[in-house]
Amino acid sequence: MKFVLICEDKPDSLDVRMATREAHLAYLKTAEVTLQLAGPMLSDDGSTMVGSMFVIEAVDLKAVQGFAEGDPYRQAGLFANTTIRPFRQVIPAPEKGYRVGGEITPAVLPHHRTYG
């Protein structure tokens, strides 16, 4: 089953995030859940990290809770709020994804354009 995990940082805690970031990234590589999408949430300026968001495939809610509790960011007291919700992927359709190495790469939708 898929879940979304949203973790909002405490105000003015960027120093805690940066001090713990390497341990957090190392932890993600050892996760016993499947991380399908993950990254920092940003402030309105588009550059300051203010939280973390994950789309996770796991056996059950308890597995996601265990993953969240083991995160070095959480253990360092970075998060003000943590929310876990079941998630249903609609776009792109899950069967449209394909595997590249050990990673799942989503299919590109026909109307998708890359700018830049």
Coordinates of C-alpha atoms in Angstrom, one line a residue, residues 17 21 38-42 49-53:
R17 CA 18.2 20.3 9.2
R21 CA 21.2 16.1 6.6
A38 CA 11.0 12.0 -1.6
G39 CA 12.4 15.5 -1.2
P40 CA 12.4 18.7 0.8
M41 CA 9.4 21.0 0.8
L42 CA 10.3 24.6 0.2
M49 CA 13.9 23.9 3.0
V50 CA 10.9 23.8 5.5
G51 CA 9.9 20.2 5.6
S52 CA 10.1 16.8 4.0
M53 CA 7.6 14.8 1.8

